[in-house]
């Protein structure tokens, strides 16, 4: 929006941000090296151009803003150079040993001293050689290391022009410049910002010159090249990295820049560029170009100008206070560090990553063996914090090499229960994880129980049902086929996200189960994953599409005892060691993709060969089944639809379970053919047996070799 000539040029104040790591390192530095020494401490702050139309960038203090404890030299931090997202600016820290000392500091004197340094840098020309000196800042603080609370106040000294500069015009750069000039300037800025020249790092130089020749070609130069710009430039803009996002106000760094321009080059009219970005690239729509009129009085340069710059706290001239009693705890710091990679994903690679959905989803892992250990660790890496492991086995001597959560100590004295040992290991790796271990067996069809054991088995069934109800996602990671039946049934009944991972010697299957037959696809919310509903009804897909199948949908026999009368190699899960990590990683990636898919558990199964180019979903395709082979180093995605005769998830089985409850489960456990009779598989097998071909029947010609077909 245009401003009338003579309007006062107003600047958006600089804002500060202090990372917890800064206070953590400063506390350590104070305790281990500084002691009671309250001498001023050089520090480094970082800022970058505004990168969002609604949010300003702050001057930030990080752990690296402070000198290292191990440094044998003077306590001076090493400045970062060549980093386009971290323009280094020098600062000074005054930390007092008492709260009384903090309040007694002469703030106006300290501000004037720092402003004098800036003015001296301008007069001597040092600010032209190193323009970061124009953004010097001041920080005063008191660190209460008993309570882990920190009182602090920032000042960003700004030299005042007398009289103040007037604003002639301020518009987006795309409106101020011609289309060709704007395009050329955008290209030049991107090249400047991405420069990796070893001779001179310019990506983090926050003040610069822009020249635009009559052919609309823009060139960016350093301030020290001012004299060279006079002869060949058609237009000259004084550019600076503007941390402010406001459309009608330039950022705070322009104040000292105008002071330098007036003092060094005695210009009365200054066209300036407020350089701003969008997603890391120059944005001429967000960037502003304006013209400032400078009419300073005679002799203004002979004495140091007045200065302002103490940061306001919610509009008041008071210090800030932050308590890090909790976050300074190593566990809280571990949380910040663990989330760093995920938060960096959101910068560019995956802006739609839903961290709250990941941290809030409750995952139930049935099986704490080779697969369970790997899945648990992968879940934590993705930011999942609520994990329950179920297993009734104990850690054996052969386990730690393949099962990553166990050590030799877990094998001693008969072995610890896997479920509890795994949870202890997870908490050692990441103390903030909310992990629980449940020691229990999963009732299985084909493993009949006598009357004395019946009540205990039913208790296990109820407990498993309660666990599934209390979680959003269930991983089936057990060793046997029959141990997956009851969880599959219960998950289909409550419509939970269910993921199976199964291993052969050199092959694997990873799949997600489809929604249950008594569910609906409305109102999926990735924030809370999939929860059961008492008001459910049968899916009737308007497009006539089938729901995806479960682990048992392709079987023509019911699950039965697969462990009795087996040799040792058949009883153990004998697999190539690299197989479990691959399958576990894919299982967790499936869950993350489901949570980020708008249809959630109801999403159709994608096949990689059918997807041309980039998938519409941010995480790529969402397959139904992934089958892989290490023997062939191959992997394929498949789709399998639900079966009306499935022994675990079909309408008939779930209806029977809802009608009879635990009585139905006991029948399935004790009677091997019960499920086959119920679903019609028995009749199907009888029909198949009755069907035969009479290979001995001759045809009318008596038959001959010519009637044989080679296959």
XYZ file of C-alpha atoms in Angstrom:
711
model
C 0.000 0.000 0.000
C 1.414 3.392 -0.915
C 2.333 5.911 1.743
C 2.015 9.674 1.324
C 5.208 11.651 1.085
C 6.400 12.803 4.473
C 4.832 9.979 6.487
C 6.986 8.892 9.407
C 8.954 5.737 8.693
C 8.012 3.242 11.397
C 9.883 0.022 12.078
C 8.666 -3.316 13.432
C 10.668 -4.088 16.612
C 13.012 -7.066 16.642
C 11.738 -10.043 18.618
C 13.793 -12.532 20.598
C 13.624 -16.277 21.108
C 15.821 -18.351 23.402
C 16.165 -22.084 22.862
C 16.201 -24.276 25.960
C 19.570 -25.617 24.903
C 21.038 -22.126 25.384
C 20.043 -22.072 29.058
C 21.181 -25.649 29.513
C 24.663 -24.869 28.187
C 24.835 -21.577 30.056
C 23.929 -23.329 33.316
C 26.698 -25.841 32.746
C 29.115 -23.059 31.798
C 28.194 -21.092 34.911
C 28.536 -24.090 37.223
C 31.682 -25.598 35.743
C 33.707 -22.671 34.406
C 32.455 -19.161 35.155
C 31.702 -19.576 38.839
C 31.054 -16.161 40.399
C 32.737 -14.323 37.515
C 30.128 -11.882 36.215
C 32.255 -10.320 33.477
C 30.456 -9.557 30.179
C 30.322 -12.646 27.999
C 30.399 -12.434 24.174
C 27.591 -14.418 22.567
C 26.210 -14.887 19.069
C 22.611 -14.550 17.950
C 21.037 -15.842 14.768
C 18.292 -14.555 12.547
C 17.114 -15.034 8.980
C 14.743 -13.360 6.536
C 11.038 -13.737 7.190
C 9.890 -17.012 5.635
C 6.136 -16.903 6.250
C 3.528 -14.298 5.396
C 1.963 -14.482 8.862
C 4.935 -15.019 11.166
C 8.045 -12.938 11.776
C 11.427 -14.510 12.405
C 13.094 -13.871 15.738
C 16.662 -13.293 16.764
C 17.396 -16.672 18.318
C 19.899 -17.853 20.867
C 20.975 -21.494 20.621
C 23.409 -23.628 22.581
C 26.073 -22.741 20.020
C 25.555 -19.054 20.807
C 27.774 -19.616 23.837
C 31.447 -20.575 23.970
C 32.288 -24.199 24.624
C 33.307 -25.267 28.106
C 36.239 -27.175 26.693
C 37.662 -24.113 24.972
C 41.092 -23.245 26.372
C 41.080 -19.837 24.725
C 39.104 -16.815 25.811
C 35.380 -17.246 26.268
C 34.406 -16.245 22.749
C 31.963 -18.371 20.731
C 32.871 -19.385 17.204
C 30.631 -17.580 14.712
C 28.739 -19.649 12.175
C 29.406 -18.647 8.575
C 27.905 -19.619 5.266
C 24.624 -20.882 6.760
C 21.747 -19.293 4.870
C 19.290 -19.916 7.718
C 21.499 -18.543 10.472
C 22.891 -15.041 9.992
C 25.313 -14.573 12.872
C 25.251 -11.277 14.771
C 27.423 -10.373 17.765
C 25.987 -9.795 21.197
C 27.052 -9.376 24.793
C 25.649 -11.094 27.892
C 25.668 -9.488 31.328
C 24.720 -12.140 33.871
C 24.478 -11.173 37.522
C 24.945 -13.417 40.531
C 21.919 -12.105 42.404
C 18.434 -10.910 41.611
C 19.261 -7.620 43.311
C 22.220 -7.182 41.004
C 20.005 -7.844 38.007
C 17.544 -5.119 38.975
C 20.385 -2.722 39.832
C 21.936 -2.817 36.354
C 22.018 0.591 34.656
C 20.080 -0.380 31.548
C 20.309 2.986 29.810
C 24.077 3.055 30.280
C 24.460 -0.481 28.918
C 22.280 0.343 25.895
C 24.276 3.498 25.194
C 27.573 1.572 25.399
C 26.424 -0.977 22.814
C 25.022 1.772 20.568
C 28.409 3.494 20.779
C 30.064 0.353 19.445
C 27.690 0.349 16.469
C 28.343 4.043 15.813
C 32.080 3.527 16.009
C 31.822 0.649 13.533
C 29.955 2.960 11.156
C 32.386 5.850 11.474
C 35.493 3.680 11.079
C 34.028 1.722 8.166
C 34.130 -1.584 10.010
C 30.375 -1.973 9.535
C 30.864 -1.789 5.756
C 33.400 -4.612 5.883
C 31.366 -6.674 8.387
C 27.761 -5.546 8.215
C 26.634 -7.938 10.977
C 27.999 -5.301 13.388
C 24.936 -3.178 12.585
C 22.754 -5.716 14.428
C 24.666 -5.880 17.715
C 22.460 -6.811 20.650
C 22.572 -6.892 24.432
C 21.228 -9.442 26.922
C 21.082 -9.057 30.689
C 20.132 -12.017 32.870
C 20.023 -13.636 36.275
C 20.166 -17.432 36.425
C 18.640 -19.046 39.501
C 20.243 -22.463 39.199
C 18.479 -23.788 42.276
C 15.047 -23.312 40.784
C 16.181 -23.509 37.139
C 14.534 -20.155 36.456
C 16.043 -17.429 34.291
C 15.237 -13.717 34.288
C 16.394 -11.924 31.156
C 15.928 -8.834 28.980
C 17.041 -8.158 25.407
C 18.048 -4.854 23.872
C 18.521 -4.237 20.153
C 20.269 -0.838 20.010
C 19.011 1.391 17.185
C 20.549 4.762 16.318
C 17.970 7.520 15.927
C 18.042 9.889 12.973
C 17.293 13.507 13.848
C 14.786 14.282 12.469
C 13.384 10.780 11.779
C 13.318 9.481 8.224
C 10.175 9.959 6.161
C 8.594 7.279 4.018
C 7.720 8.186 0.451
C 6.387 4.865 -0.694
C 6.292 1.229 0.425
C 4.969 -1.519 -1.788
C 5.599 -5.192 -2.523
C 8.696 -5.586 -4.678
C 6.593 -7.229 -7.382
C 4.621 -3.976 -7.723
C 7.545 -1.588 -7.418
C 9.667 -3.340 -10.038
C 8.820 -4.382 -13.559
C 8.093 -8.060 -14.143
C 11.505 -8.586 -15.749
C 13.285 -6.761 -12.925
C 11.404 -8.711 -10.261
C 12.198 -12.031 -11.935
C 15.869 -11.143 -12.315
C 16.089 -9.926 -8.715
C 14.425 -13.100 -7.438
C 16.916 -15.240 -9.333
C 19.854 -13.166 -8.108
C 18.667 -13.383 -4.495
C 18.271 -17.157 -4.679
C 21.759 -17.513 -6.119
C 23.144 -15.197 -3.445
C 21.394 -17.091 -0.665
C 22.596 -20.455 -1.948
C 26.140 -19.316 -2.632
C 28.789 -21.737 -1.369
C 31.819 -19.793 -2.513
C 34.879 -20.782 -0.542
C 36.479 -17.404 -1.151
C 33.728 -15.465 0.585
C 30.593 -16.827 2.233
C 27.794 -14.418 1.417
C 24.694 -16.494 2.191
C 24.568 -15.131 5.739
C 25.485 -11.501 4.950
C 22.367 -9.622 6.118
C 22.984 -6.241 4.376
C 23.796 -5.844 0.669
C 23.439 -3.704 -2.448
C 21.204 -4.444 -5.430
C 21.960 -2.912 -8.806
C 19.570 -3.154 -11.749
C 20.924 -2.152 -15.170
C 18.861 -0.763 -18.068
C 18.376 -4.302 -19.403
C 16.535 -5.217 -16.153
C 19.386 -7.439 -14.978
C 19.770 -7.465 -11.191
C 23.084 -7.989 -9.439
C 23.745 -8.321 -5.719
C 26.914 -6.824 -4.289
C 28.565 -6.369 -0.917
C 28.427 -2.986 0.802
C 32.132 -2.462 0.216
C 31.412 -2.421 -3.534
C 29.495 0.871 -3.221
C 31.963 2.858 -5.313
C 31.839 0.307 -8.114
C 28.052 0.601 -8.248
C 28.068 4.272 -9.149
C 29.103 3.963 -12.779
C 27.174 1.048 -14.140
C 23.963 0.937 -12.137
C 20.645 2.209 -13.354
C 18.880 1.540 -10.060
C 20.397 0.940 -6.630
C 18.487 -0.707 -3.795
C 19.851 -1.079 -0.281
C 18.815 -4.586 0.682
C 18.648 -6.269 4.056
C 17.338 -9.540 5.449
C 14.030 -8.492 6.952
C 12.795 -10.758 9.784
C 9.461 -8.905 9.879
C 6.346 -10.181 8.077
C 4.194 -7.035 8.289
C 3.111 -5.658 4.887
C 3.357 -1.972 5.882
C 6.472 -1.830 8.051
C 10.113 -2.669 7.472
C 11.989 -4.613 10.135
C 14.223 -3.242 12.895
C 17.599 -3.848 11.112
C 16.802 -1.044 8.649
C 17.240 1.603 11.384
C 21.009 1.201 11.757
C 21.334 0.571 8.021
C 19.873 4.026 7.302
C 22.231 5.521 9.878
C 25.192 3.971 8.054
C 23.938 5.131 4.637
C 23.509 8.689 5.871
C 26.798 8.842 7.776
C 29.020 7.134 5.190
C 27.507 8.131 1.853
C 25.464 11.216 2.801
C 22.417 10.145 0.783
C 19.158 12.025 1.196
C 16.924 9.590 -0.675
C 17.298 5.853 -0.122
C 15.453 3.107 -1.936
C 15.548 0.005 0.234
C 14.610 -3.656 -0.234
C 13.078 -5.600 2.673
C 14.098 -9.085 1.523
C 11.690 -11.841 2.569
C 11.228 -15.465 1.555
C 8.636 -18.187 1.223
C 9.722 -21.775 1.874
C 13.365 -20.870 1.487
C 13.099 -18.981 -1.811
C 12.884 -15.300 -2.654
C 9.321 -13.995 -2.696
C 8.875 -10.663 -4.426
C 5.262 -10.553 -3.265
C 6.270 -10.642 0.409
C 9.428 -8.566 -0.021
C 8.947 -4.813 0.141
C 10.585 -1.898 -1.661
C 10.317 1.592 -0.229
C 11.908 5.021 -0.425
C 13.094 6.825 2.676
C 13.889 10.554 2.843
C 16.732 11.441 5.230
C 16.968 15.091 6.297
C 19.317 15.000 9.244
C 20.447 18.312 10.700
C 23.882 19.812 10.238
C 26.429 18.331 12.600
C 24.360 15.179 13.160
C 27.391 13.066 12.320
C 29.699 14.900 14.696
C 28.285 13.273 17.835
C 26.846 9.867 18.528
C 23.060 9.822 17.985
C 20.645 8.810 20.702
C 19.586 5.172 20.800
C 16.544 3.064 21.700
C 16.027 -0.652 21.717
C 14.954 -2.409 24.942
C 12.515 -5.167 23.990
C 8.980 -4.909 25.329
C 7.364 -7.801 27.160
C 3.707 -7.875 26.169
C 3.799 -4.134 25.652
C 5.523 -3.374 28.964
C 9.113 -2.438 29.770
C 9.750 -5.387 32.063
C 12.091 -8.403 31.860
C 11.009 -11.886 30.931
C 11.223 -14.974 33.119
C 11.257 -18.618 32.132
C 11.236 -21.634 34.424
C 12.961 -24.708 33.091
C 12.649 -26.838 36.209
C 11.008 -29.550 34.138
C 12.593 -29.044 30.760
C 16.112 -28.912 32.172
C 15.597 -32.487 33.323
C 17.487 -34.866 31.005
C 14.263 -36.636 30.136
C 12.681 -33.433 28.858
C 15.790 -32.570 26.933
C 15.700 -36.051 25.415
C 12.168 -35.341 24.196
C 13.291 -32.147 22.469
C 16.210 -33.935 20.855
C 14.084 -36.895 19.785
C 11.534 -34.659 18.098
C 14.158 -32.616 16.257
C 14.302 -34.823 13.146
C 10.522 -34.981 12.912
C 10.208 -31.211 13.238
C 12.856 -30.688 10.575
C 10.779 -32.881 8.241
C 8.010 -30.295 8.482
C 10.233 -27.481 7.240
C 10.323 -28.671 3.653
C 10.169 -32.417 3.121
C 6.826 -33.089 4.822
C 4.978 -29.925 5.936
C 1.776 -31.906 6.589
C 3.403 -34.263 9.101
C 0.951 -34.560 12.004
C 3.172 -34.857 15.068
C 0.260 -34.678 17.508
C -1.424 -37.662 15.839
C 1.774 -39.672 16.154
C 2.459 -38.726 19.751
C -1.108 -39.437 20.866
C -1.766 -42.727 19.046
C -1.810 -45.736 21.389
C -0.127 -48.811 19.938
C -0.589 -52.380 21.165
C 2.153 -54.822 20.164
C 1.194 -58.482 20.456
C 4.530 -60.249 20.613
C 7.777 -58.924 22.078
C 10.179 -61.042 20.058
C 12.278 -60.171 17.033
C 9.477 -58.243 15.343
C 8.085 -56.672 18.504
C 11.454 -55.234 19.557
C 12.082 -53.683 16.159
C 8.560 -52.293 15.802
C 8.708 -50.668 19.239
C 11.932 -48.863 18.411
C 10.662 -47.735 15.010
C 7.492 -46.382 16.610
C 9.535 -44.299 19.042
C 11.604 -42.943 16.158
C 8.382 -41.711 14.538
C 7.357 -39.913 17.735
C 4.903 -42.516 19.071
C 4.938 -42.282 22.853
C 2.283 -44.754 24.025
C 3.279 -48.397 23.526
C 2.023 -51.594 25.202
C 3.760 -54.944 24.650
C 2.068 -58.297 25.289
C 4.042 -61.539 25.606
C 4.193 -64.438 28.047
C 7.645 -65.708 27.061
C 10.965 -65.235 28.817
C 14.234 -63.993 27.375
C 16.410 -66.930 26.290
C 20.135 -66.966 25.657
C 19.531 -67.070 21.912
C 17.375 -63.912 21.923
C 19.599 -60.836 22.483
C 21.466 -61.124 19.177
C 18.240 -60.931 17.169
C 15.891 -59.143 19.560
C 17.293 -55.665 19.994
C 15.727 -54.735 23.343
C 17.377 -57.512 25.361
C 20.850 -58.079 26.796
C 22.603 -60.976 28.496
C 21.411 -59.745 31.905
C 17.818 -60.366 30.815
C 18.662 -64.043 30.210
C 20.070 -64.810 33.658
C 18.254 -66.618 36.482
C 15.832 -68.313 34.162
C 15.238 -65.205 32.060
C 13.095 -62.120 32.564
C 9.644 -61.912 31.052
C 9.999 -60.359 27.612
C 7.141 -57.915 28.070
C 8.616 -56.328 31.209
C 12.249 -56.482 30.036
C 11.316 -54.819 26.754
C 9.555 -51.962 28.550
C 12.543 -51.387 30.827
C 14.803 -51.279 27.786
C 12.529 -48.804 25.980
C 12.592 -46.472 28.988
C 16.379 -46.645 29.150
C 16.541 -45.692 25.479
C 13.947 -42.937 25.789
C 12.733 -42.159 29.331
C 9.697 -40.206 28.126
C 8.044 -43.210 26.471
C 4.792 -44.322 28.091
C 5.389 -48.053 27.817
C 3.642 -50.913 29.585
C 4.407 -54.626 29.563
C 1.639 -57.199 29.926
C 2.549 -60.812 30.659
C -0.218 -62.995 29.283
C -0.876 -65.769 26.790
C -3.197 -65.308 23.837
C -5.873 -68.022 23.651
C -5.663 -69.885 20.336
C -7.947 -72.143 18.310
C -6.608 -75.670 18.043
C -5.225 -75.497 21.579
C -8.115 -76.935 23.643
C -8.380 -76.233 27.369
C -9.814 -78.416 30.110
C -12.472 -77.312 32.556
C -9.901 -76.342 35.200
C -8.176 -73.935 32.801
C -11.330 -72.586 31.243
C -11.891 -69.597 33.548
C -8.245 -68.519 33.282
C -8.417 -68.640 29.482
C -11.634 -66.627 29.474
C -9.971 -64.033 31.720
C -7.172 -63.778 29.155
C -9.761 -63.301 26.416
C -11.466 -60.511 28.330
C -8.137 -58.888 29.154
C -7.070 -58.992 25.517
C -10.399 -57.496 24.498
C -9.958 -54.670 27.021
C -6.420 -53.998 25.773
C -7.581 -53.758 22.166
C -10.434 -51.444 23.183
C -7.941 -49.163 24.960
C -5.608 -48.785 21.974
C -5.880 -47.185 18.550
C -3.607 -49.507 16.605
C -2.705 -53.167 17.027
C 0.368 -54.933 15.630
C 0.172 -58.736 15.248
C 3.783 -59.850 15.698
C 3.431 -63.315 17.203
C 5.190 -66.461 16.010
C 2.220 -68.635 15.063
C -0.728 -68.305 12.751
C -3.304 -69.379 15.316
C -2.160 -66.783 17.875
C -3.250 -64.052 15.435
C -6.841 -65.290 15.151
C -8.407 -63.899 18.331
C -6.755 -60.454 18.013
C -7.889 -60.298 14.372
C -11.454 -61.114 15.410
C -11.479 -58.532 18.212
C -9.923 -55.834 16.022
C -12.439 -56.436 13.242
C -15.233 -56.205 15.793
C -14.012 -52.860 17.171
C -12.690 -51.574 13.849
C -9.112 -50.960 14.992
C -6.139 -50.263 12.753
C -4.511 -53.698 12.559
C -1.144 -54.474 11.021
C 0.358 -57.930 10.623
C 4.008 -58.763 10.050
C 4.950 -62.387 9.420
C 8.304 -63.948 8.560
C 9.469 -66.986 6.624
C 13.061 -68.060 6.264
C 13.838 -65.503 3.558
C 10.437 -63.967 2.837
C 8.010 -61.733 4.696
C 4.472 -60.423 4.628
C 3.424 -57.042 5.971
C -0.216 -56.082 5.623
C -2.900 -53.862 7.061
C -6.295 -55.374 7.786
C -9.335 -53.811 6.226
C -12.190 -52.317 8.211
C -14.556 -54.759 9.886
C -17.905 -55.655 8.316
C -19.821 -53.672 10.961
C -18.207 -50.277 10.465
C -18.615 -47.092 8.513
C -16.164 -44.800 6.783
C -17.479 -41.477 8.034
C -15.677 -39.138 10.346
C -12.199 -40.648 10.315
C -9.912 -38.515 12.439
C -6.167 -39.107 12.230
C -5.754 -37.250 15.500
C -7.393 -40.076 17.414
C -6.841 -42.816 14.832
C -9.723 -45.300 14.724
C -11.928 -45.944 17.706
C -14.834 -48.309 18.225
C -18.383 -47.120 18.016
C -21.532 -48.462 19.556
C -23.570 -47.059 16.699
C -22.230 -49.135 13.837
C -23.779 -50.568 10.726
C -22.719 -52.501 7.685
C -20.621 -50.758 5.067
C -22.424 -50.231 1.823
C -19.905 -48.737 -0.551
C -21.662 -46.493 -3.035
C -19.058 -47.438 -5.617
C -19.537 -51.143 -5.020
C -15.976 -51.602 -3.784
C -15.033 -54.463 -1.495
C -13.413 -53.925 1.848
C -9.852 -55.112 2.232
C -9.198 -58.519 3.717
C -7.486 -59.605 6.911
C -4.638 -62.060 7.497
C -7.030 -65.059 7.325
C -9.187 -64.045 4.354
C -7.228 -66.125 1.833
C -7.251 -69.296 3.952
C -9.520 -72.244 3.225
C -8.866 -73.917 6.586
C -9.299 -72.631 10.094
C -6.216 -71.863 12.192
C -5.107 -74.836 14.269
C -2.195 -76.098 16.362
C 1.017 -75.456 14.442
C 3.530 -76.085 17.248
C 2.920 -79.623 18.475
C 4.988 -82.517 17.105
C 7.484 -80.166 15.477
C 11.264 -80.378 15.358
C 13.380 -77.629 16.925
C 13.901 -75.750 13.661
C 10.144 -75.846 13.078
C 9.315 -74.628 16.573
C 11.664 -71.618 16.361
C 11.254 -68.741 13.930
C 14.266 -69.483 11.749
C 14.806 -66.485 9.479
C 17.610 -64.573 7.861
C 18.668 -61.932 10.416
C 18.050 -58.981 8.098
C 14.428 -59.930 7.473
C 12.856 -58.752 10.748
C 14.205 -55.166 10.598
C 12.902 -54.790 7.039
C 9.435 -56.132 7.845
C 9.233 -54.163 11.105
C 10.144 -50.899 9.409
C 7.512 -51.441 6.714
C 4.876 -52.263 9.341
C 5.502 -48.987 11.171
C 5.601 -47.014 7.914
C 2.198 -48.504 7.074
C 0.772 -47.189 10.343
C 2.200 -43.705 9.779
C 0.765 -43.655 6.251
C -2.664 -44.743 7.514
C -2.677 -41.978 10.131
C -1.915 -39.413 7.430
C -4.406 -40.712 4.857
C -7.754 -38.871 4.755
C -9.633 -42.198 4.579
C -7.592 -43.860 7.318
C -8.424 -47.532 7.778
C -10.930 -47.305 4.918
C -8.347 -46.278 2.318
C -8.155 -48.452 -0.770
C -5.070 -50.548 -1.356
C -2.550 -48.952 -3.710
C -0.276 -50.967 -5.967
C 3.034 -49.359 -6.839
C 2.868 -50.292 -10.524
C -0.468 -48.482 -10.835
C 0.809 -45.194 -9.466
C 2.273 -42.931 -12.127
C 4.544 -40.173 -10.922
C 4.125 -38.828 -7.421
C 1.326 -40.073 -5.217
C -1.300 -37.571 -4.132
C -0.576 -38.482 -0.500
C 2.389 -36.784 1.192
C 3.895 -40.105 2.278
C 3.325 -41.860 -1.037
C 1.175 -44.884 -1.758
C -0.715 -46.834 0.906
C -0.569 -50.531 -0.019
C -2.660 -53.328 1.421
C -0.024 -56.059 1.401
C 3.730 -55.951 0.981
C 5.434 -59.235 0.219
C 9.184 -59.416 -0.003
C 11.914 -61.939 -0.643
C 15.529 -61.668 0.381
C 16.379 -64.582 -1.895
C 15.396 -62.407 -4.860
C 15.966 -59.055 -3.134
C 12.499 -58.182 -4.355
C 9.332 -56.654 -3.008
C 5.798 -56.369 -4.370
C 2.554 -54.733 -3.310
C -0.693 -56.702 -3.537
C -4.364 -56.222 -2.780
C -6.556 -58.942 -1.263
C -10.237 -58.416 -0.601
C -12.252 -59.747 2.316
C -13.772 -63.196 2.122
C -17.343 -64.048 3.047
C -15.977 -67.291 4.518
C -13.120 -65.799 6.522
C -12.750 -67.492 9.906
C -11.761 -64.218 11.603
C -13.479 -61.176 10.086
C -16.522 -62.196 8.047
C -20.044 -61.132 8.894
C -21.018 -64.639 10.052
C -18.164 -65.012 12.526
C -18.540 -61.546 14.027
C -22.296 -61.917 14.335
C -21.808 -65.203 16.178
C -19.257 -63.585 18.484
C -21.589 -60.693 19.242
C -24.434 -63.070 19.994
C -22.570 -65.650 22.091
C -19.491 -63.817 23.343
C -17.058 -65.973 25.327
C -19.045 -69.119 24.601
C -18.227 -68.663 20.918
C -14.506 -68.224 21.643
C -14.416 -71.400 23.759
C -16.057 -73.325 20.960
C -13.450 -72.048 18.483
C -10.611 -72.964 20.850
C -11.800 -76.462 21.769
C -13.315 -77.714 18.505
C -10.960 -77.674 15.492
C -13.708 -77.770 12.855
C -16.092 -75.312 14.523
C -14.983 -72.274 12.545
C -14.902 -74.194 9.272
C -18.426 -75.491 9.860
C -19.661 -72.024 10.814
C -18.228 -70.227 7.779
C -19.057 -72.909 5.197
C -15.451 -73.922 4.600
C -16.335 -77.532 5.473
C -18.907 -77.660 2.685
C -16.453 -75.978 0.347
C -13.814 -78.615 1.028
C -16.352 -81.423 0.573
C -17.327 -79.993 -2.790
C -13.698 -79.799 -3.808
C -13.119 -83.425 -2.776
C -16.173 -84.648 -4.643
C -15.008 -82.960 -7.805
C -12.648 -85.197 -9.781
C -11.513 -85.687 -13.303
C -11.614 -89.104 -14.948
C -8.139 -89.156 -16.484
C -8.570 -92.773 -17.621
C -11.623 -92.226 -19.780
C -10.804 -92.642 -23.464
C -12.299 -90.464 -26.092
C -14.113 -91.792 -29.170
C -10.882 -92.122 -31.130
C -9.298 -94.399 -28.626
C -6.838 -91.731 -27.510
C -3.218 -91.335 -28.427
C -0.112 -89.425 -27.782
C -1.400 -86.575 -29.862
C -4.094 -85.958 -27.227
C -1.499 -85.210 -24.541
C -0.832 -81.551 -23.890
C 2.591 -80.604 -22.644
C 2.431 -78.022 -19.867
